[in-house]
């Protein structure tokens, strides 16, 4: 009974896409991630949903590439294309974390921690450390001021 533009659909599409990725239904997963990103992009204050979607899409491309490599049907040119796709996704995710309009609150910190490890898995260690640092600073400040008691 949700409206079509309800923000929860972005999360639903992301979760459905993650399931499709696990089932190796890569085309369907990609469409669902794109739909999640499209919907999140229409909403105000959806930067973190967009960041998570871009990180998830990078993981999809990693898994899709691995599946193609297993079949032996992945040329050098295709591998370079996969690398470009993954990098673009992670760069777009990072842009969301860097957006100065984003409120640096507990939800931001949660998403920093949620995505940091994935950046590290892809070799973006500086970004991983920066996201972990940002999350810790926010959590430390929330503990100091008592703002995190109801989470």
PDB file of C-alpha atoms in Angstrom:
ATOM      1  CA  UNK A   1       0.000   0.000   0.000  1.00  0.00           C
ATOM      2  CA  UNK A   2       2.953   2.317  -0.457  1.00  0.00           C
ATOM      3  CA  UNK A   3       3.013   5.167  -2.910  1.00  0.00           C
ATOM      4  CA  UNK A   4       5.283   4.601  -5.907  1.00  0.00           C
ATOM      5  CA  UNK A   5       7.669   7.301  -4.731  1.00  0.00           C
ATOM      6  CA  UNK A   6       7.979   5.992  -1.164  1.00  0.00           C
ATOM      7  CA  UNK A   7      11.662   6.020  -0.166  1.00  0.00           C
ATOM      8  CA  UNK A   8      11.391   2.475   1.186  1.00  0.00           C
ATOM      9  CA  UNK A   9      11.159   1.161  -2.357  1.00  0.00           C
ATOM     10  CA  UNK A  10      14.786   2.133  -2.938  1.00  0.00           C
ATOM     11  CA  UNK A  11      15.788  -0.184  -0.085  1.00  0.00           C
ATOM     12  CA  UNK A  12      13.425  -2.883  -1.296  1.00  0.00           C
ATOM     13  CA  UNK A  13      14.874  -2.774  -4.811  1.00  0.00           C
ATOM     14  CA  UNK A  14      18.395  -2.853  -3.390  1.00  0.00           C
ATOM     15  CA  UNK A  15      17.557  -5.910  -1.285  1.00  0.00           C
ATOM     16  CA  UNK A  16      15.839  -7.656  -4.184  1.00  0.00           C
ATOM     17  CA  UNK A  17      18.885  -6.938  -6.364  1.00  0.00           C
ATOM     18  CA  UNK A  18      21.195  -8.424  -3.724  1.00  0.00           C
ATOM     19  CA  UNK A  19      19.141 -11.632  -3.786  1.00  0.00           C
ATOM     20  CA  UNK A  20      19.276 -11.711  -7.582  1.00  0.00           C
ATOM     21  CA  UNK A  21      23.047 -11.250  -7.407  1.00  0.00           C
ATOM     22  CA  UNK A  22      23.312 -14.268  -5.097  1.00  0.00           C
ATOM     23  CA  UNK A  23      21.182 -16.253  -7.557  1.00  0.00           C
ATOM     24  CA  UNK A  24      23.492 -15.127 -10.383  1.00  0.00           C
ATOM     25  CA  UNK A  25      20.583 -13.347 -12.090  1.00  0.00           C
ATOM     26  CA  UNK A  26      22.918 -10.494 -12.946  1.00  0.00           C
ATOM     27  CA  UNK A  27      20.819  -8.738 -15.595  1.00  0.00           C
ATOM     28  CA  UNK A  28      17.828  -8.598 -13.280  1.00  0.00           C
ATOM     29  CA  UNK A  29      19.981  -7.449 -10.357  1.00  0.00           C
ATOM     30  CA  UNK A  30      21.429  -4.637 -12.453  1.00  0.00           C
ATOM     31  CA  UNK A  31      17.945  -3.462 -13.468  1.00  0.00           C
ATOM     32  CA  UNK A  32      16.811  -3.474  -9.826  1.00  0.00           C
ATOM     33  CA  UNK A  33      19.873  -1.546  -8.643  1.00  0.00           C
ATOM     34  CA  UNK A  34      19.285   0.998 -11.400  1.00  0.00           C
ATOM     35  CA  UNK A  35      15.652   1.287 -10.357  1.00  0.00           C
ATOM     36  CA  UNK A  36      16.699   1.786  -6.724  1.00  0.00           C
ATOM     37  CA  UNK A  37      19.159   4.488  -7.735  1.00  0.00           C
ATOM     38  CA  UNK A  38      16.637   6.182  -9.990  1.00  0.00           C
ATOM     39  CA  UNK A  39      14.049   6.295  -7.227  1.00  0.00           C
ATOM     40  CA  UNK A  40      16.532   7.432  -4.584  1.00  0.00           C
ATOM     41  CA  UNK A  41      17.737  10.167  -6.927  1.00  0.00           C
ATOM     42  CA  UNK A  42      14.227  11.620  -7.001  1.00  0.00           C
ATOM     43  CA  UNK A  43      14.006  11.913  -3.234  1.00  0.00           C
ATOM     44  CA  UNK A  44      15.359  14.620  -0.981  1.00  0.00           C
ATOM     45  CA  UNK A  45      18.191  13.691   1.379  1.00  0.00           C
ATOM     46  CA  UNK A  46      18.758  10.319  -0.289  1.00  0.00           C
ATOM     47  CA  UNK A  47      22.516  10.573  -0.644  1.00  0.00           C
ATOM     48  CA  UNK A  48      23.212   7.609   1.603  1.00  0.00           C
ATOM     49  CA  UNK A  49      20.711   5.413  -0.247  1.00  0.00           C
ATOM     50  CA  UNK A  50      22.463   6.385  -3.467  1.00  0.00           C
ATOM     51  CA  UNK A  51      25.883   5.656  -1.985  1.00  0.00           C
ATOM     52  CA  UNK A  52      24.797   2.187  -0.878  1.00  0.00           C
ATOM     53  CA  UNK A  53      23.226   1.512  -4.262  1.00  0.00           C
ATOM     54  CA  UNK A  54      26.442   2.470  -6.074  1.00  0.00           C
ATOM     55  CA  UNK A  55      28.536   0.304  -3.737  1.00  0.00           C
ATOM     56  CA  UNK A  56      26.141  -2.614  -4.247  1.00  0.00           C
ATOM     57  CA  UNK A  57      26.313  -2.140  -8.011  1.00  0.00           C
ATOM     58  CA  UNK A  58      30.124  -2.281  -7.891  1.00  0.00           C
ATOM     59  CA  UNK A  59      29.827  -5.599  -6.033  1.00  0.00           C
ATOM     60  CA  UNK A  60      27.381  -6.868  -8.634  1.00  0.00           C
ATOM     61  CA  UNK A  61      29.865  -6.062 -11.394  1.00  0.00           C
ATOM     62  CA  UNK A  62      32.641  -7.810  -9.452  1.00  0.00           C
ATOM     63  CA  UNK A  63      30.530 -10.952  -9.103  1.00  0.00           C
ATOM     64  CA  UNK A  64      29.288 -10.799 -12.687  1.00  0.00           C
ATOM     65  CA  UNK A  65      32.844 -10.486 -13.948  1.00  0.00           C
ATOM     66  CA  UNK A  66      33.934 -13.440 -11.797  1.00  0.00           C
ATOM     67  CA  UNK A  67      31.120 -15.574 -13.207  1.00  0.00           C
ATOM     68  CA  UNK A  68      32.159 -14.705 -16.750  1.00  0.00           C
ATOM     69  CA  UNK A  69      35.798 -15.452 -15.990  1.00  0.00           C
ATOM     70  CA  UNK A  70      34.785 -18.885 -14.695  1.00  0.00           C
ATOM     71  CA  UNK A  71      33.247 -19.687 -18.063  1.00  0.00           C
ATOM     72  CA  UNK A  72      36.399 -18.477 -19.822  1.00  0.00           C
ATOM     73  CA  UNK A  73      34.402 -16.008 -21.894  1.00  0.00           C
ATOM     74  CA  UNK A  74      35.986 -12.802 -20.580  1.00  0.00           C
ATOM     75  CA  UNK A  75      38.499 -11.118 -22.877  1.00  0.00           C
ATOM     76  CA  UNK A  76      41.087  -8.573 -21.768  1.00  0.00           C
ATOM     77  CA  UNK A  77      38.933  -5.814 -23.243  1.00  0.00           C
ATOM     78  CA  UNK A  78      35.902  -7.029 -21.279  1.00  0.00           C
ATOM     79  CA  UNK A  79      37.938  -7.207 -18.071  1.00  0.00           C
ATOM     80  CA  UNK A  80      38.985  -3.591 -18.566  1.00  0.00           C
ATOM     81  CA  UNK A  81      35.346  -2.652 -19.100  1.00  0.00           C
ATOM     82  CA  UNK A  82      34.395  -4.384 -15.830  1.00  0.00           C
ATOM     83  CA  UNK A  83      37.144  -2.480 -14.016  1.00  0.00           C
ATOM     84  CA  UNK A  84      35.881   0.794 -15.441  1.00  0.00           C
ATOM     85  CA  UNK A  85      32.295   0.023 -14.392  1.00  0.00           C
ATOM     86  CA  UNK A  86      33.343  -0.891 -10.862  1.00  0.00           C
ATOM     87  CA  UNK A  87      35.501   2.211 -10.511  1.00  0.00           C
ATOM     88  CA  UNK A  88      32.742   4.486 -11.774  1.00  0.00           C
ATOM     89  CA  UNK A  89      30.294   3.036  -9.265  1.00  0.00           C
ATOM     90  CA  UNK A  90      32.678   3.496  -6.357  1.00  0.00           C
ATOM     91  CA  UNK A  91      33.537   7.018  -7.437  1.00  0.00           C
ATOM     92  CA  UNK A  92      29.838   7.904  -7.575  1.00  0.00           C
ATOM     93  CA  UNK A  93      29.316   6.376  -4.139  1.00  0.00           C
ATOM     94  CA  UNK A  94      32.215   8.427  -2.764  1.00  0.00           C
ATOM     95  CA  UNK A  95      30.672  11.590  -4.247  1.00  0.00           C
ATOM     96  CA  UNK A  96      27.604  10.972  -2.091  1.00  0.00           C
ATOM     97  CA  UNK A  97      29.711  10.690   1.056  1.00  0.00           C
ATOM     98  CA  UNK A  98      31.542  13.885   0.117  1.00  0.00           C
ATOM     99  CA  UNK A  99      28.386  15.890  -0.595  1.00  0.00           C
ATOM    100  CA  UNK A 100      28.451  18.823   1.832  1.00  0.00           C
ATOM    101  CA  UNK A 101      24.644  18.888   2.015  1.00  0.00           C
ATOM    102  CA  UNK A 102      24.598  15.497   3.723  1.00  0.00           C
ATOM    103  CA  UNK A 103      23.909  15.647   7.440  1.00  0.00           C
ATOM    104  CA  UNK A 104      26.824  14.061   9.302  1.00  0.00           C
ATOM    105  CA  UNK A 105      24.744  12.178  11.839  1.00  0.00           C
ATOM    106  CA  UNK A 106      24.370   8.622  13.105  1.00  0.00           C
ATOM    107  CA  UNK A 107      22.780   7.481   9.860  1.00  0.00           C
ATOM    108  CA  UNK A 108      25.728   8.882   7.931  1.00  0.00           C
ATOM    109  CA  UNK A 109      28.127   7.123  10.317  1.00  0.00           C
ATOM    110  CA  UNK A 110      26.206   3.848   9.953  1.00  0.00           C
ATOM    111  CA  UNK A 111      26.547   4.028   6.172  1.00  0.00           C
ATOM    112  CA  UNK A 112      30.221   4.987   6.396  1.00  0.00           C
ATOM    113  CA  UNK A 113      30.867   1.810   8.352  1.00  0.00           C
ATOM    114  CA  UNK A 114      28.585  -0.217   6.107  1.00  0.00           C
ATOM    115  CA  UNK A 115      30.457   0.782   2.944  1.00  0.00           C
ATOM    116  CA  UNK A 116      34.022   1.223   4.207  1.00  0.00           C
ATOM    117  CA  UNK A 117      34.978  -2.435   3.978  1.00  0.00           C
ATOM    118  CA  UNK A 118      33.749  -2.715   0.419  1.00  0.00           C
ATOM    119  CA  UNK A 119      35.898   0.217  -0.634  1.00  0.00           C
ATOM    120  CA  UNK A 120      38.820  -1.627   0.952  1.00  0.00           C
ATOM    121  CA  UNK A 121      37.965  -4.856  -0.887  1.00  0.00           C
ATOM    122  CA  UNK A 122      38.320  -2.939  -4.135  1.00  0.00           C
ATOM    123  CA  UNK A 123      41.642  -1.432  -3.107  1.00  0.00           C
ATOM    124  CA  UNK A 124      40.347   1.998  -2.137  1.00  0.00           C
ATOM    125  CA  UNK A 125      42.142   1.882   1.213  1.00  0.00           C
ATOM    126  CA  UNK A 126      42.380   5.648   1.700  1.00  0.00           C
ATOM    127  CA  UNK A 127      38.606   5.982   1.320  1.00  0.00           C
ATOM    128  CA  UNK A 128      38.058   3.001   3.592  1.00  0.00           C
ATOM    129  CA  UNK A 129      40.144   4.621   6.337  1.00  0.00           C
ATOM    130  CA  UNK A 130      38.445   7.977   5.833  1.00  0.00           C
ATOM    131  CA  UNK A 131      34.949   6.493   6.122  1.00  0.00           C
ATOM    132  CA  UNK A 132      35.939   4.534   9.230  1.00  0.00           C
ATOM    133  CA  UNK A 133      37.430   7.702  10.734  1.00  0.00           C
ATOM    134  CA  UNK A 134      34.313   9.741   9.987  1.00  0.00           C
ATOM    135  CA  UNK A 135      32.053   7.104  11.519  1.00  0.00           C
ATOM    136  CA  UNK A 136      34.171   6.878  14.661  1.00  0.00           C
ATOM    137  CA  UNK A 137      34.226  10.675  15.063  1.00  0.00           C
ATOM    138  CA  UNK A 138      30.442  10.859  14.809  1.00  0.00           C
ATOM    139  CA  UNK A 139      29.893   7.954  17.202  1.00  0.00           C
ATOM    140  CA  UNK A 140      32.421   9.395  19.666  1.00  0.00           C
ATOM    141  CA  UNK A 141      30.686  12.782  19.584  1.00  0.00           C
ATOM    142  CA  UNK A 142      27.283  11.148  20.001  1.00  0.00           C
ATOM    143  CA  UNK A 143      28.522   9.214  23.037  1.00  0.00           C
ATOM    144  CA  UNK A 144      30.030  12.379  24.476  1.00  0.00           C
ATOM    145  CA  UNK A 145      26.842  14.399  24.049  1.00  0.00           C
ATOM    146  CA  UNK A 146      24.419  11.559  24.757  1.00  0.00           C
ATOM    147  CA  UNK A 147      22.760  11.834  21.346  1.00  0.00           C
ATOM    148  CA  UNK A 148      23.168   8.146  20.581  1.00  0.00           C
ATOM    149  CA  UNK A 149      21.236   6.789  23.562  1.00  0.00           C
ATOM    150  CA  UNK A 150      18.042   6.022  21.672  1.00  0.00           C
ATOM    151  CA  UNK A 151      19.629   4.073  18.802  1.00  0.00           C
TER     152      UNK A 151
END
